[in-house]
Amino acid sequence: MTTSARDTLSTNVALPTEEVYPPSAAFSEQANASAALYDEAEADRLAFWATQAERLSWAKPFTEVLDWSEAPFAKWFPDGKLNVAYNCVDRHVEAGNGDKVAYYFEGEPGDTREITYAELKDEISRGANALTELGVKAGDTVAIYMPMIPETVFTMLACARLGAPHSVVFGGFSADALHTRIVDADATVVVTTDGQWRRGKPAPLKAAVDESLTRGEHPVKHVLVVKRTDSEVQWNDDIDKWWHDVVDRQSDQHTPEPVDAEHPLFILYTSGTTGKPKGILHTSGGYLTQAAFTK
């Protein structure tokens, strides 16, 4: 008689007893959380999160921490106003940290770039002005179908600067998957690249956008294309625009738009492997408070 692997696992493997692995004292000293912090949150969770929200710069300070009147829909800091891009970039420049590197980029072909906070502010301001020229305004959705390059970050923050929710779609998803997400989010602009680098070779990307727009009705008015791999692409003069033609000529001055704390920041879709993908909507104030607290 033979015994299957499943039978072996279910009958012969004993569950381990509880074991505790405490962190070292040195690790605990530099950790973001402490026992006292947990005690503070447990004692008064609303006062705790109000304190954490003070890490941010508010265009209009909030007076209410949580509105739970329409449960299960929680509204955090509902009467406050802020701008996510301003909090992520501008205030650091204003504090004298413009020359500090905001992030480092290393591309697969070996290209590198160091981007300071001041440079980042200029880039996202140009991006916001370009999106405005393309008709994007607060409340409009922008789909981002790109590899992990600096322009992806510029676009996300440019959207936040305008109060335009963005939807990042994984660059490996099919044209069908992209079309579904574009239509569901009602995205009027798609930002993409001519291609992306995969295992040392250029792979098409804009082609999937082109194909997705043939799948049926869609709300897309413009496709903004970053030249990444110098690949040949099909071109539709009615909707296609090169990033370097539209964005690079814009002013680097732009005033961020304060939005309600509950204003949509971005939509993140489930993979959709077991059914229609579902969009998870993240709003501005609560999301940014959590991000700042756990940085």
PDB file of C-alpha atoms in Angstrom:
ATOM      1  CA  MET A   1       0.000   0.000   0.000  1.00  0.00           C
ATOM      2  CA  THR A   2       1.281   3.461  -0.874  1.00  0.00           C
ATOM      3  CA  THR A   3       0.783   6.648   1.101  1.00  0.00           C
ATOM      4  CA  SER A   4       0.266   9.960  -0.668  1.00  0.00           C
ATOM      5  CA  ALA A   5       2.270  13.052   0.202  1.00  0.00           C
ATOM      6  CA  ARG A   6      -0.922  14.627   1.439  1.00  0.00           C
ATOM      7  CA  ASP A   7      -1.550  11.709   3.793  1.00  0.00           C
ATOM      8  CA  THR A   8       2.003  11.929   5.055  1.00  0.00           C
ATOM      9  CA  LEU A   9       1.696  15.610   5.798  1.00  0.00           C
ATOM     10  CA  SER A  10      -1.679  15.271   7.483  1.00  0.00           C
ATOM     11  CA  THR A  11      -0.787  12.320   9.707  1.00  0.00           C
ATOM     12  CA  ASN A  12       2.922  12.417  10.409  1.00  0.00           C
ATOM     13  CA  VAL A  13       3.889  16.085  10.753  1.00  0.00           C
ATOM     14  CA  ALA A  14       3.474  17.502  14.249  1.00  0.00           C
ATOM     15  CA  LEU A  15       2.744  21.199  14.632  1.00  0.00           C
ATOM     16  CA  PRO A  16       5.567  23.015  16.428  1.00  0.00           C
ATOM     17  CA  THR A  17       5.035  24.340  19.895  1.00  0.00           C
ATOM     18  CA  GLU A  18       4.907  28.095  20.358  1.00  0.00           C
ATOM     19  CA  GLU A  19       8.323  29.690  20.123  1.00  0.00           C
ATOM     20  CA  VAL A  20       9.173  33.336  20.725  1.00  0.00           C
ATOM     21  CA  TYR A  21      12.058  35.136  19.041  1.00  0.00           C
ATOM     22  CA  PRO A  22      12.446  38.529  20.735  1.00  0.00           C
ATOM     23  CA  PRO A  23      14.263  41.264  18.791  1.00  0.00           C
ATOM     24  CA  SER A  24      17.639  42.456  19.959  1.00  0.00           C
ATOM     25  CA  ALA A  25      17.838  45.541  22.142  1.00  0.00           C
ATOM     26  CA  ALA A  26      19.604  47.437  19.345  1.00  0.00           C
ATOM     27  CA  PHE A  27      16.822  46.623  16.886  1.00  0.00           C
ATOM     28  CA  SER A  28      14.101  47.611  19.342  1.00  0.00           C
ATOM     29  CA  GLU A  29      15.737  50.969  20.045  1.00  0.00           C
ATOM     30  CA  GLN A  30      15.521  52.045  16.399  1.00  0.00           C
ATOM     31  CA  ALA A  31      12.085  50.537  15.701  1.00  0.00           C
ATOM     32  CA  ASN A  32       9.166  52.802  14.784  1.00  0.00           C
ATOM     33  CA  ALA A  33       6.873  51.251  17.396  1.00  0.00           C
ATOM     34  CA  SER A  34       7.224  50.589  21.097  1.00  0.00           C
ATOM     35  CA  ALA A  35       5.111  49.142  23.863  1.00  0.00           C
ATOM     36  CA  ALA A  36       4.279  52.678  24.986  1.00  0.00           C
ATOM     37  CA  LEU A  37       3.040  53.528  21.497  1.00  0.00           C
ATOM     38  CA  TYR A  38       0.664  50.573  21.489  1.00  0.00           C
ATOM     39  CA  ASP A  39      -0.585  51.585  24.942  1.00  0.00           C
ATOM     40  CA  GLU A  40      -1.218  55.128  23.706  1.00  0.00           C
ATOM     41  CA  ALA A  41      -3.205  53.876  20.705  1.00  0.00           C
ATOM     42  CA  GLU A  42      -5.247  51.502  22.829  1.00  0.00           C
ATOM     43  CA  ALA A  43      -6.064  54.179  25.388  1.00  0.00           C
ATOM     44  CA  ASP A  44      -7.555  56.593  22.826  1.00  0.00           C
ATOM     45  CA  ARG A  45      -7.256  55.510  19.209  1.00  0.00           C
ATOM     46  CA  LEU A  46      -8.822  58.664  17.746  1.00  0.00           C
ATOM     47  CA  ALA A  47      -6.516  60.967  19.693  1.00  0.00           C
ATOM     48  CA  PHE A  48      -3.626  58.732  18.626  1.00  0.00           C
ATOM     49  CA  TRP A  49      -4.427  59.057  14.913  1.00  0.00           C
ATOM     50  CA  ALA A  50      -5.065  62.772  15.259  1.00  0.00           C
ATOM     51  CA  THR A  51      -1.520  63.087  16.588  1.00  0.00           C
ATOM     52  CA  GLN A  52      -0.126  61.026  13.698  1.00  0.00           C
ATOM     53  CA  ALA A  53      -2.010  63.189  11.181  1.00  0.00           C
ATOM     54  CA  GLU A  54      -0.140  66.215  12.517  1.00  0.00           C
ATOM     55  CA  ARG A  55       2.908  64.853  10.676  1.00  0.00           C
ATOM     56  CA  LEU A  56       1.250  66.195   7.520  1.00  0.00           C
ATOM     57  CA  SER A  57       0.754  69.704   6.189  1.00  0.00           C
ATOM     58  CA  TRP A  58      -2.940  70.555   6.007  1.00  0.00           C
ATOM     59  CA  ALA A  59      -4.308  73.304   3.764  1.00  0.00           C
ATOM     60  CA  LYS A  60      -7.380  73.241   6.007  1.00  0.00           C
ATOM     61  CA  PRO A  61      -6.874  71.584   9.414  1.00  0.00           C
ATOM     62  CA  PHE A  62      -9.373  68.886  10.333  1.00  0.00           C
ATOM     63  CA  THR A  63     -11.599  69.153  13.398  1.00  0.00           C
ATOM     64  CA  GLU A  64     -13.082  65.638  13.157  1.00  0.00           C
ATOM     65  CA  VAL A  65     -10.875  62.560  13.177  1.00  0.00           C
ATOM     66  CA  LEU A  66     -13.332  59.847  12.138  1.00  0.00           C
ATOM     67  CA  ASP A  67     -16.872  59.869  10.789  1.00  0.00           C
ATOM     68  CA  TRP A  68     -18.357  56.416  11.314  1.00  0.00           C
ATOM     69  CA  SER A  69     -21.978  57.456  10.753  1.00  0.00           C
ATOM     70  CA  GLU A  70     -22.283  55.481   7.509  1.00  0.00           C
ATOM     71  CA  ALA A  71     -20.679  52.224   8.650  1.00  0.00           C
ATOM     72  CA  PRO A  72     -18.963  50.256   7.251  1.00  0.00           C
ATOM     73  CA  PHE A  73     -17.635  53.285   5.339  1.00  0.00           C
ATOM     74  CA  ALA A  74     -15.086  55.110   7.479  1.00  0.00           C
ATOM     75  CA  LYS A  75     -14.281  58.736   6.684  1.00  0.00           C
ATOM     76  CA  TRP A  76     -10.998  59.907   8.157  1.00  0.00           C
ATOM     77  CA  PHE A  77     -10.392  63.624   8.824  1.00  0.00           C
ATOM     78  CA  PRO A  78     -13.479  64.395   6.687  1.00  0.00           C
ATOM     79  CA  ASP A  79     -13.486  68.186   7.090  1.00  0.00           C
ATOM     80  CA  GLY A  80      -9.745  68.608   6.432  1.00  0.00           C
ATOM     81  CA  LYS A  81      -8.073  69.524   3.132  1.00  0.00           C
ATOM     82  CA  LEU A  82      -4.566  68.731   1.895  1.00  0.00           C
ATOM     83  CA  ASN A  83      -2.587  67.795  -1.195  1.00  0.00           C
ATOM     84  CA  VAL A  84      -0.631  64.558  -1.289  1.00  0.00           C
ATOM     85  CA  ALA A  85       2.008  65.752  -3.775  1.00  0.00           C
ATOM     86  CA  TYR A  86       2.650  68.875  -1.708  1.00  0.00           C
ATOM     87  CA  ASN A  87       3.177  66.719   1.357  1.00  0.00           C
ATOM     88  CA  CYS A  88       5.450  64.290  -0.475  1.00  0.00           C
ATOM     89  CA  VAL A  89       7.618  66.882  -2.208  1.00  0.00           C
ATOM     90  CA  ASP A  90       6.974  70.630  -1.915  1.00  0.00           C
ATOM     91  CA  ARG A  91       7.136  70.959   1.844  1.00  0.00           C
ATOM     92  CA  HIS A  92      10.545  69.263   1.897  1.00  0.00           C
ATOM     93  CA  VAL A  93      11.849  71.753  -0.662  1.00  0.00           C
ATOM     94  CA  GLU A  94      10.396  74.624   1.366  1.00  0.00           C
ATOM     95  CA  ALA A  95      12.133  73.239   4.456  1.00  0.00           C
ATOM     96  CA  GLY A  96      15.507  73.609   2.730  1.00  0.00           C
ATOM     97  CA  ASN A  97      15.930  69.987   1.654  1.00  0.00           C
ATOM     98  CA  GLY A  98      15.628  70.543  -2.093  1.00  0.00           C
ATOM     99  CA  ASP A  99      19.188  69.377  -2.738  1.00  0.00           C
ATOM    100  CA  LYS A 100      18.661  66.046  -0.970  1.00  0.00           C
ATOM    101  CA  VAL A 101      18.092  63.006  -3.152  1.00  0.00           C
ATOM    102  CA  ALA A 102      14.450  61.957  -3.132  1.00  0.00           C
ATOM    103  CA  TYR A 103      15.182  58.626  -4.761  1.00  0.00           C
ATOM    104  CA  TYR A 104      17.706  56.728  -6.836  1.00  0.00           C
ATOM    105  CA  PHE A 105      16.804  55.011 -10.086  1.00  0.00           C
ATOM    106  CA  GLU A 106      18.588  52.100 -11.747  1.00  0.00           C
ATOM    107  CA  GLY A 107      17.176  50.772 -15.004  1.00  0.00           C
ATOM    108  CA  GLU A 108      17.692  47.301 -16.408  1.00  0.00           C
ATOM    109  CA  PRO A 109      19.950  48.487 -19.255  1.00  0.00           C
ATOM    110  CA  GLY A 110      22.223  50.084 -16.648  1.00  0.00           C
ATOM    111  CA  ASP A 111      20.971  53.658 -16.839  1.00  0.00           C
ATOM    112  CA  THR A 112      20.921  55.465 -13.505  1.00  0.00           C
ATOM    113  CA  ARG A 113      19.540  58.704 -12.180  1.00  0.00           C
ATOM    114  CA  GLU A 114      19.587  60.607  -8.903  1.00  0.00           C
ATOM    115  CA  ILE A 115      16.550  62.845  -8.436  1.00  0.00           C
ATOM    116  CA  THR A 116      16.533  65.510  -5.750  1.00  0.00           C
ATOM    117  CA  TYR A 117      13.409  66.857  -4.107  1.00  0.00           C
ATOM    118  CA  ALA A 118      13.773  70.117  -6.040  1.00  0.00           C
ATOM    119  CA  GLU A 119      14.123  68.257  -9.334  1.00  0.00           C
ATOM    120  CA  LEU A 120      11.172  66.055  -8.434  1.00  0.00           C
ATOM    121  CA  LYS A 121       9.043  69.104  -7.720  1.00  0.00           C
ATOM    122  CA  ASP A 122       9.906  70.556 -11.137  1.00  0.00           C
ATOM    123  CA  GLU A 123       9.195  67.274 -12.922  1.00  0.00           C
ATOM    124  CA  ILE A 124       5.791  66.707 -11.343  1.00  0.00           C
ATOM    125  CA  SER A 125       4.855  70.353 -11.893  1.00  0.00           C
ATOM    126  CA  ARG A 126       5.585  69.955 -15.604  1.00  0.00           C
ATOM    127  CA  GLY A 127       3.610  66.720 -15.557  1.00  0.00           C
ATOM    128  CA  ALA A 128       0.645  68.387 -13.868  1.00  0.00           C
ATOM    129  CA  ASN A 129       0.681  71.215 -16.409  1.00  0.00           C
ATOM    130  CA  ALA A 130       0.850  68.695 -19.256  1.00  0.00           C
ATOM    131  CA  LEU A 131      -2.089  66.695 -17.913  1.00  0.00           C
ATOM    132  CA  THR A 132      -4.038  69.926 -17.537  1.00  0.00           C
ATOM    133  CA  GLU A 133      -3.325  70.712 -21.191  1.00  0.00           C
ATOM    134  CA  LEU A 134      -4.717  67.279 -22.050  1.00  0.00           C
ATOM    135  CA  GLY A 135      -7.931  68.150 -20.237  1.00  0.00           C
ATOM    136  CA  VAL A 136      -7.344  66.355 -16.930  1.00  0.00           C
ATOM    137  CA  LYS A 137      -8.883  68.053 -13.903  1.00  0.00           C
ATOM    138  CA  ALA A 138      -9.673  67.171 -10.310  1.00  0.00           C
ATOM    139  CA  GLY A 139     -11.778  64.021 -10.180  1.00  0.00           C
ATOM    140  CA  ASP A 140     -10.698  62.679 -13.585  1.00  0.00           C
ATOM    141  CA  THR A 141      -8.881  59.331 -13.622  1.00  0.00           C
ATOM    142  CA  VAL A 142      -5.549  58.647 -15.324  1.00  0.00           C
ATOM    143  CA  ALA A 143      -4.449  55.086 -16.137  1.00  0.00           C
ATOM    144  CA  ILE A 144      -0.711  54.408 -15.808  1.00  0.00           C
ATOM    145  CA  TYR A 145       0.570  51.422 -17.797  1.00  0.00           C
ATOM    146  CA  MET A 146       4.333  51.735 -17.449  1.00  0.00           C
ATOM    147  CA  PRO A 147       7.517  50.034 -16.274  1.00  0.00           C
ATOM    148  CA  MET A 148       9.224  51.221 -13.093  1.00  0.00           C
ATOM    149  CA  ILE A 149      10.920  54.353 -14.421  1.00  0.00           C
ATOM    150  CA  PRO A 150      11.097  57.918 -13.058  1.00  0.00           C
ATOM    151  CA  GLU A 151       8.278  59.118 -15.311  1.00  0.00           C
ATOM    152  CA  THR A 152       5.960  56.658 -13.584  1.00  0.00           C
ATOM    153  CA  VAL A 153       6.557  58.383 -10.259  1.00  0.00           C
ATOM    154  CA  PHE A 154       6.284  61.811 -11.894  1.00  0.00           C
ATOM    155  CA  THR A 155       2.889  60.857 -13.327  1.00  0.00           C
ATOM    156  CA  MET A 156       1.513  59.499 -10.060  1.00  0.00           C
ATOM    157  CA  LEU A 157       2.494  62.635  -8.165  1.00  0.00           C
ATOM    158  CA  ALA A 158       1.350  64.919 -10.983  1.00  0.00           C
ATOM    159  CA  CYS A 159      -2.074  63.312 -10.740  1.00  0.00           C
ATOM    160  CA  ALA A 160      -2.095  63.820  -6.983  1.00  0.00           C
ATOM    161  CA  ARG A 161      -1.112  67.438  -7.525  1.00  0.00           C
ATOM    162  CA  LEU A 162      -4.255  67.928  -9.615  1.00  0.00           C
ATOM    163  CA  GLY A 163      -6.550  65.852  -7.424  1.00  0.00           C
ATOM    164  CA  ALA A 164      -6.899  63.373 -10.308  1.00  0.00           C
ATOM    165  CA  PRO A 165      -7.036  59.750  -9.111  1.00  0.00           C
ATOM    166  CA  HIS A 166      -4.612  57.423 -10.848  1.00  0.00           C
ATOM    167  CA  SER A 167      -4.827  53.716 -11.586  1.00  0.00           C
ATOM    168  CA  VAL A 168      -1.525  51.873 -11.972  1.00  0.00           C
ATOM    169  CA  VAL A 169      -1.894  48.805 -14.196  1.00  0.00           C
ATOM    170  CA  PHE A 170       0.901  46.228 -14.136  1.00  0.00           C
ATOM    171  CA  GLY A 171       2.911  46.358 -17.359  1.00  0.00           C
ATOM    172  CA  GLY A 172       2.656  42.597 -17.770  1.00  0.00           C
ATOM    173  CA  PHE A 173      -1.149  42.578 -17.988  1.00  0.00           C
ATOM    174  CA  SER A 174      -2.826  41.853 -21.308  1.00  0.00           C
ATOM    175  CA  ALA A 175      -4.702  44.269 -23.530  1.00  0.00           C
ATOM    176  CA  ASP A 176      -7.979  42.765 -22.301  1.00  0.00           C
ATOM    177  CA  ALA A 177      -7.013  43.290 -18.657  1.00  0.00           C
ATOM    178  CA  LEU A 178      -5.951  46.847 -19.406  1.00  0.00           C
ATOM    179  CA  HIS A 179      -9.192  47.606 -21.261  1.00  0.00           C
ATOM    180  CA  THR A 180     -11.268  46.316 -18.340  1.00  0.00           C
ATOM    181  CA  ARG A 181      -9.438  48.560 -15.889  1.00  0.00           C
ATOM    182  CA  ILE A 182      -9.552  51.618 -18.156  1.00  0.00           C
ATOM    183  CA  VAL A 183     -13.302  51.312 -18.624  1.00  0.00           C
ATOM    184  CA  ASP A 184     -14.066  50.524 -14.983  1.00  0.00           C
ATOM    185  CA  ALA A 185     -12.031  53.518 -13.750  1.00  0.00           C
ATOM    186  CA  ASP A 186     -13.375  55.774 -16.549  1.00  0.00           C
ATOM    187  CA  ALA A 187      -9.805  56.847 -17.355  1.00  0.00           C
ATOM    188  CA  THR A 188      -9.626  59.682 -19.875  1.00  0.00           C
ATOM    189  CA  VAL A 189      -5.831  59.568 -20.286  1.00  0.00           C
ATOM    190  CA  VAL A 190      -3.447  56.606 -20.458  1.00  0.00           C
ATOM    191  CA  VAL A 191       0.254  57.179 -19.789  1.00  0.00           C
ATOM    192  CA  THR A 192       2.544  54.472 -21.150  1.00  0.00           C
ATOM    193  CA  THR A 193       5.903  53.880 -22.870  1.00  0.00           C
ATOM    194  CA  ASP A 194       6.926  52.709 -26.319  1.00  0.00           C
ATOM    195  CA  GLY A 195       8.326  49.600 -24.639  1.00  0.00           C
ATOM    196  CA  GLN A 196      10.031  48.224 -21.568  1.00  0.00           C
ATOM    197  CA  TRP A 197      13.222  46.315 -20.894  1.00  0.00           C
ATOM    198  CA  ARG A 198      12.807  42.644 -19.993  1.00  0.00           C
ATOM    199  CA  ARG A 199      15.856  40.391 -19.526  1.00  0.00           C
ATOM    200  CA  GLY A 200      18.032  42.736 -21.511  1.00  0.00           C
ATOM    201  CA  LYS A 201      15.719  43.041 -24.494  1.00  0.00           C
ATOM    202  CA  PRO A 202      13.056  45.618 -25.401  1.00  0.00           C
ATOM    203  CA  ALA A 203       9.490  44.359 -25.065  1.00  0.00           C
ATOM    204  CA  PRO A 204       6.449  46.167 -26.517  1.00  0.00           C
ATOM    205  CA  LEU A 205       4.088  48.060 -24.243  1.00  0.00           C
ATOM    206  CA  LYS A 206       2.227  50.720 -26.229  1.00  0.00           C
ATOM    207  CA  ALA A 207       1.029  47.973 -28.562  1.00  0.00           C
ATOM    208  CA  ALA A 208      -1.067  46.580 -25.707  1.00  0.00           C
ATOM    209  CA  VAL A 209      -2.622  50.012 -25.169  1.00  0.00           C
ATOM    210  CA  ASP A 210      -3.441  50.261 -28.867  1.00  0.00           C
ATOM    211  CA  GLU A 211      -5.013  46.808 -28.810  1.00  0.00           C
ATOM    212  CA  SER A 212      -6.957  47.536 -25.616  1.00  0.00           C
ATOM    213  CA  LEU A 213      -8.626  50.517 -27.273  1.00  0.00           C
ATOM    214  CA  THR A 214      -9.992  48.249 -30.006  1.00  0.00           C
ATOM    215  CA  ARG A 215     -11.759  46.008 -27.475  1.00  0.00           C
ATOM    216  CA  GLY A 216     -14.889  48.172 -27.323  1.00  0.00           C
ATOM    217  CA  GLU A 217     -16.152  51.531 -26.090  1.00  0.00           C
ATOM    218  CA  HIS A 218     -13.727  53.424 -23.880  1.00  0.00           C
ATOM    219  CA  PRO A 219     -13.366  56.905 -22.338  1.00  0.00           C
ATOM    220  CA  VAL A 220      -9.745  57.518 -23.422  1.00  0.00           C
ATOM    221  CA  LYS A 221      -9.079  60.857 -25.101  1.00  0.00           C
ATOM    222  CA  HIS A 222      -5.278  60.869 -25.044  1.00  0.00           C
ATOM    223  CA  VAL A 223      -2.395  58.389 -24.788  1.00  0.00           C
ATOM    224  CA  LEU A 224       0.808  59.981 -23.477  1.00  0.00           C
ATOM    225  CA  VAL A 225       3.880  57.956 -24.479  1.00  0.00           C
ATOM    226  CA  VAL A 226       7.354  58.011 -22.899  1.00  0.00           C
ATOM    227  CA  LYS A 227      10.200  57.029 -25.229  1.00  0.00           C
ATOM    228  CA  ARG A 228      11.969  54.321 -23.231  1.00  0.00           C
ATOM    229  CA  THR A 229      13.339  51.695 -25.648  1.00  0.00           C
ATOM    230  CA  ASP A 230      13.292  53.606 -28.968  1.00  0.00           C
ATOM    231  CA  SER A 231      10.993  50.905 -30.325  1.00  0.00           C
ATOM    232  CA  GLU A 232       8.846  51.495 -33.370  1.00  0.00           C
ATOM    233  CA  VAL A 233       5.196  51.978 -32.475  1.00  0.00           C
ATOM    234  CA  GLN A 234       1.953  52.476 -34.294  1.00  0.00           C
ATOM    235  CA  TRP A 235       0.722  56.046 -34.037  1.00  0.00           C
ATOM    236  CA  ASN A 236      -2.687  57.645 -33.986  1.00  0.00           C
ATOM    237  CA  ASP A 237      -2.361  61.404 -34.383  1.00  0.00           C
ATOM    238  CA  ASP A 238      -5.838  61.892 -32.967  1.00  0.00           C
ATOM    239  CA  ILE A 239      -4.984  60.646 -29.480  1.00  0.00           C
ATOM    240  CA  ASP A 240      -1.268  59.748 -29.221  1.00  0.00           C
ATOM    241  CA  LYS A 241       1.191  62.270 -27.779  1.00  0.00           C
ATOM    242  CA  TRP A 242       4.898  61.915 -27.046  1.00  0.00           C
ATOM    243  CA  TRP A 243       5.871  62.744 -23.471  1.00  0.00           C
ATOM    244  CA  HIS A 244       8.893  64.763 -24.602  1.00  0.00           C
ATOM    245  CA  ASP A 245       6.717  66.852 -26.932  1.00  0.00           C
ATOM    246  CA  VAL A 246       4.051  67.663 -24.348  1.00  0.00           C
ATOM    247  CA  VAL A 247       5.694  67.512 -20.916  1.00  0.00           C
ATOM    248  CA  ASP A 248       9.200  68.844 -21.529  1.00  0.00           C
ATOM    249  CA  ARG A 249       7.967  72.234 -22.787  1.00  0.00           C
ATOM    250  CA  GLN A 250       5.762  72.882 -19.749  1.00  0.00           C
ATOM    251  CA  SER A 251       6.482  75.356 -16.968  1.00  0.00           C
ATOM    252  CA  ASP A 252       8.020  73.942 -13.805  1.00  0.00           C
ATOM    253  CA  GLN A 253       5.694  76.162 -11.765  1.00  0.00           C
ATOM    254  CA  HIS A 254       2.407  74.716 -10.580  1.00  0.00           C
ATOM    255  CA  THR A 255       0.219  75.307  -7.543  1.00  0.00           C
ATOM    256  CA  PRO A 256      -1.051  72.054  -6.003  1.00  0.00           C
ATOM    257  CA  GLU A 257      -4.810  71.707  -5.577  1.00  0.00           C
ATOM    258  CA  PRO A 258      -5.977  71.116  -1.967  1.00  0.00           C
ATOM    259  CA  VAL A 259      -8.609  68.387  -1.860  1.00  0.00           C
ATOM    260  CA  ASP A 260     -10.826  66.883   0.813  1.00  0.00           C
ATOM    261  CA  ALA A 261      -9.124  64.269   2.953  1.00  0.00           C
ATOM    262  CA  GLU A 262     -11.648  61.758   1.599  1.00  0.00           C
ATOM    263  CA  HIS A 263     -10.891  62.697  -2.033  1.00  0.00           C
ATOM    264  CA  PRO A 264      -9.843  59.632  -4.089  1.00  0.00           C
ATOM    265  CA  LEU A 265      -6.067  59.285  -4.436  1.00  0.00           C
ATOM    266  CA  PHE A 266      -5.673  56.075  -6.449  1.00  0.00           C
ATOM    267  CA  ILE A 267      -7.421  52.884  -7.508  1.00  0.00           C
ATOM    268  CA  LEU A 268      -5.663  49.544  -7.182  1.00  0.00           C
ATOM    269  CA  TYR A 269      -7.301  46.559  -8.852  1.00  0.00           C
ATOM    270  CA  THR A 270      -7.245  42.925  -7.797  1.00  0.00           C
ATOM    271  CA  SER A 271      -5.608  40.567 -10.272  1.00  0.00           C
ATOM    272  CA  GLY A 272      -8.935  39.316 -11.590  1.00  0.00           C
ATOM    273  CA  THR A 273      -7.715  35.707 -11.859  1.00  0.00           C
ATOM    274  CA  THR A 274     -10.947  34.337 -10.346  1.00  0.00           C
ATOM    275  CA  GLY A 275     -13.440  36.853 -11.714  1.00  0.00           C
ATOM    276  CA  LYS A 276     -13.872  40.462 -12.682  1.00  0.00           C
ATOM    277  CA  PRO A 277     -11.143  42.594 -11.047  1.00  0.00           C
ATOM    278  CA  LYS A 278     -12.313  44.797  -8.204  1.00  0.00           C
ATOM    279  CA  GLY A 279     -10.946  48.290  -7.727  1.00  0.00           C
ATOM    280  CA  ILE A 280      -9.815  49.205  -4.220  1.00  0.00           C
ATOM    281  CA  LEU A 281     -10.169  52.963  -3.790  1.00  0.00           C
ATOM    282  CA  HIS A 282      -7.712  54.692  -1.475  1.00  0.00           C
ATOM    283  CA  THR A 283      -8.432  58.230  -0.327  1.00  0.00           C
ATOM    284  CA  SER A 284      -5.969  60.986   0.511  1.00  0.00           C
ATOM    285  CA  GLY A 285      -5.837  61.962   4.184  1.00  0.00           C
ATOM    286  CA  GLY A 286      -6.117  58.610   5.895  1.00  0.00           C
ATOM    287  CA  TYR A 287      -3.842  56.842   3.430  1.00  0.00           C
ATOM    288  CA  LEU A 288      -1.136  59.490   3.694  1.00  0.00           C
ATOM    289  CA  THR A 289      -1.313  59.533   7.490  1.00  0.00           C
ATOM    290  CA  GLN A 290      -0.737  55.788   7.590  1.00  0.00           C
ATOM    291  CA  ALA A 291       2.089  56.033   5.043  1.00  0.00           C
ATOM    292  CA  ALA A 292       3.816  58.828   6.971  1.00  0.00           C
ATOM    293  CA  PHE A 293       3.418  56.987  10.268  1.00  0.00           C
ATOM    294  CA  THR A 294       4.942  53.742   8.949  1.00  0.00           C
ATOM    295  CA  LYS A 295       7.720  55.234   6.828  1.00  0.00           C
TER     296      LYS A 295
END
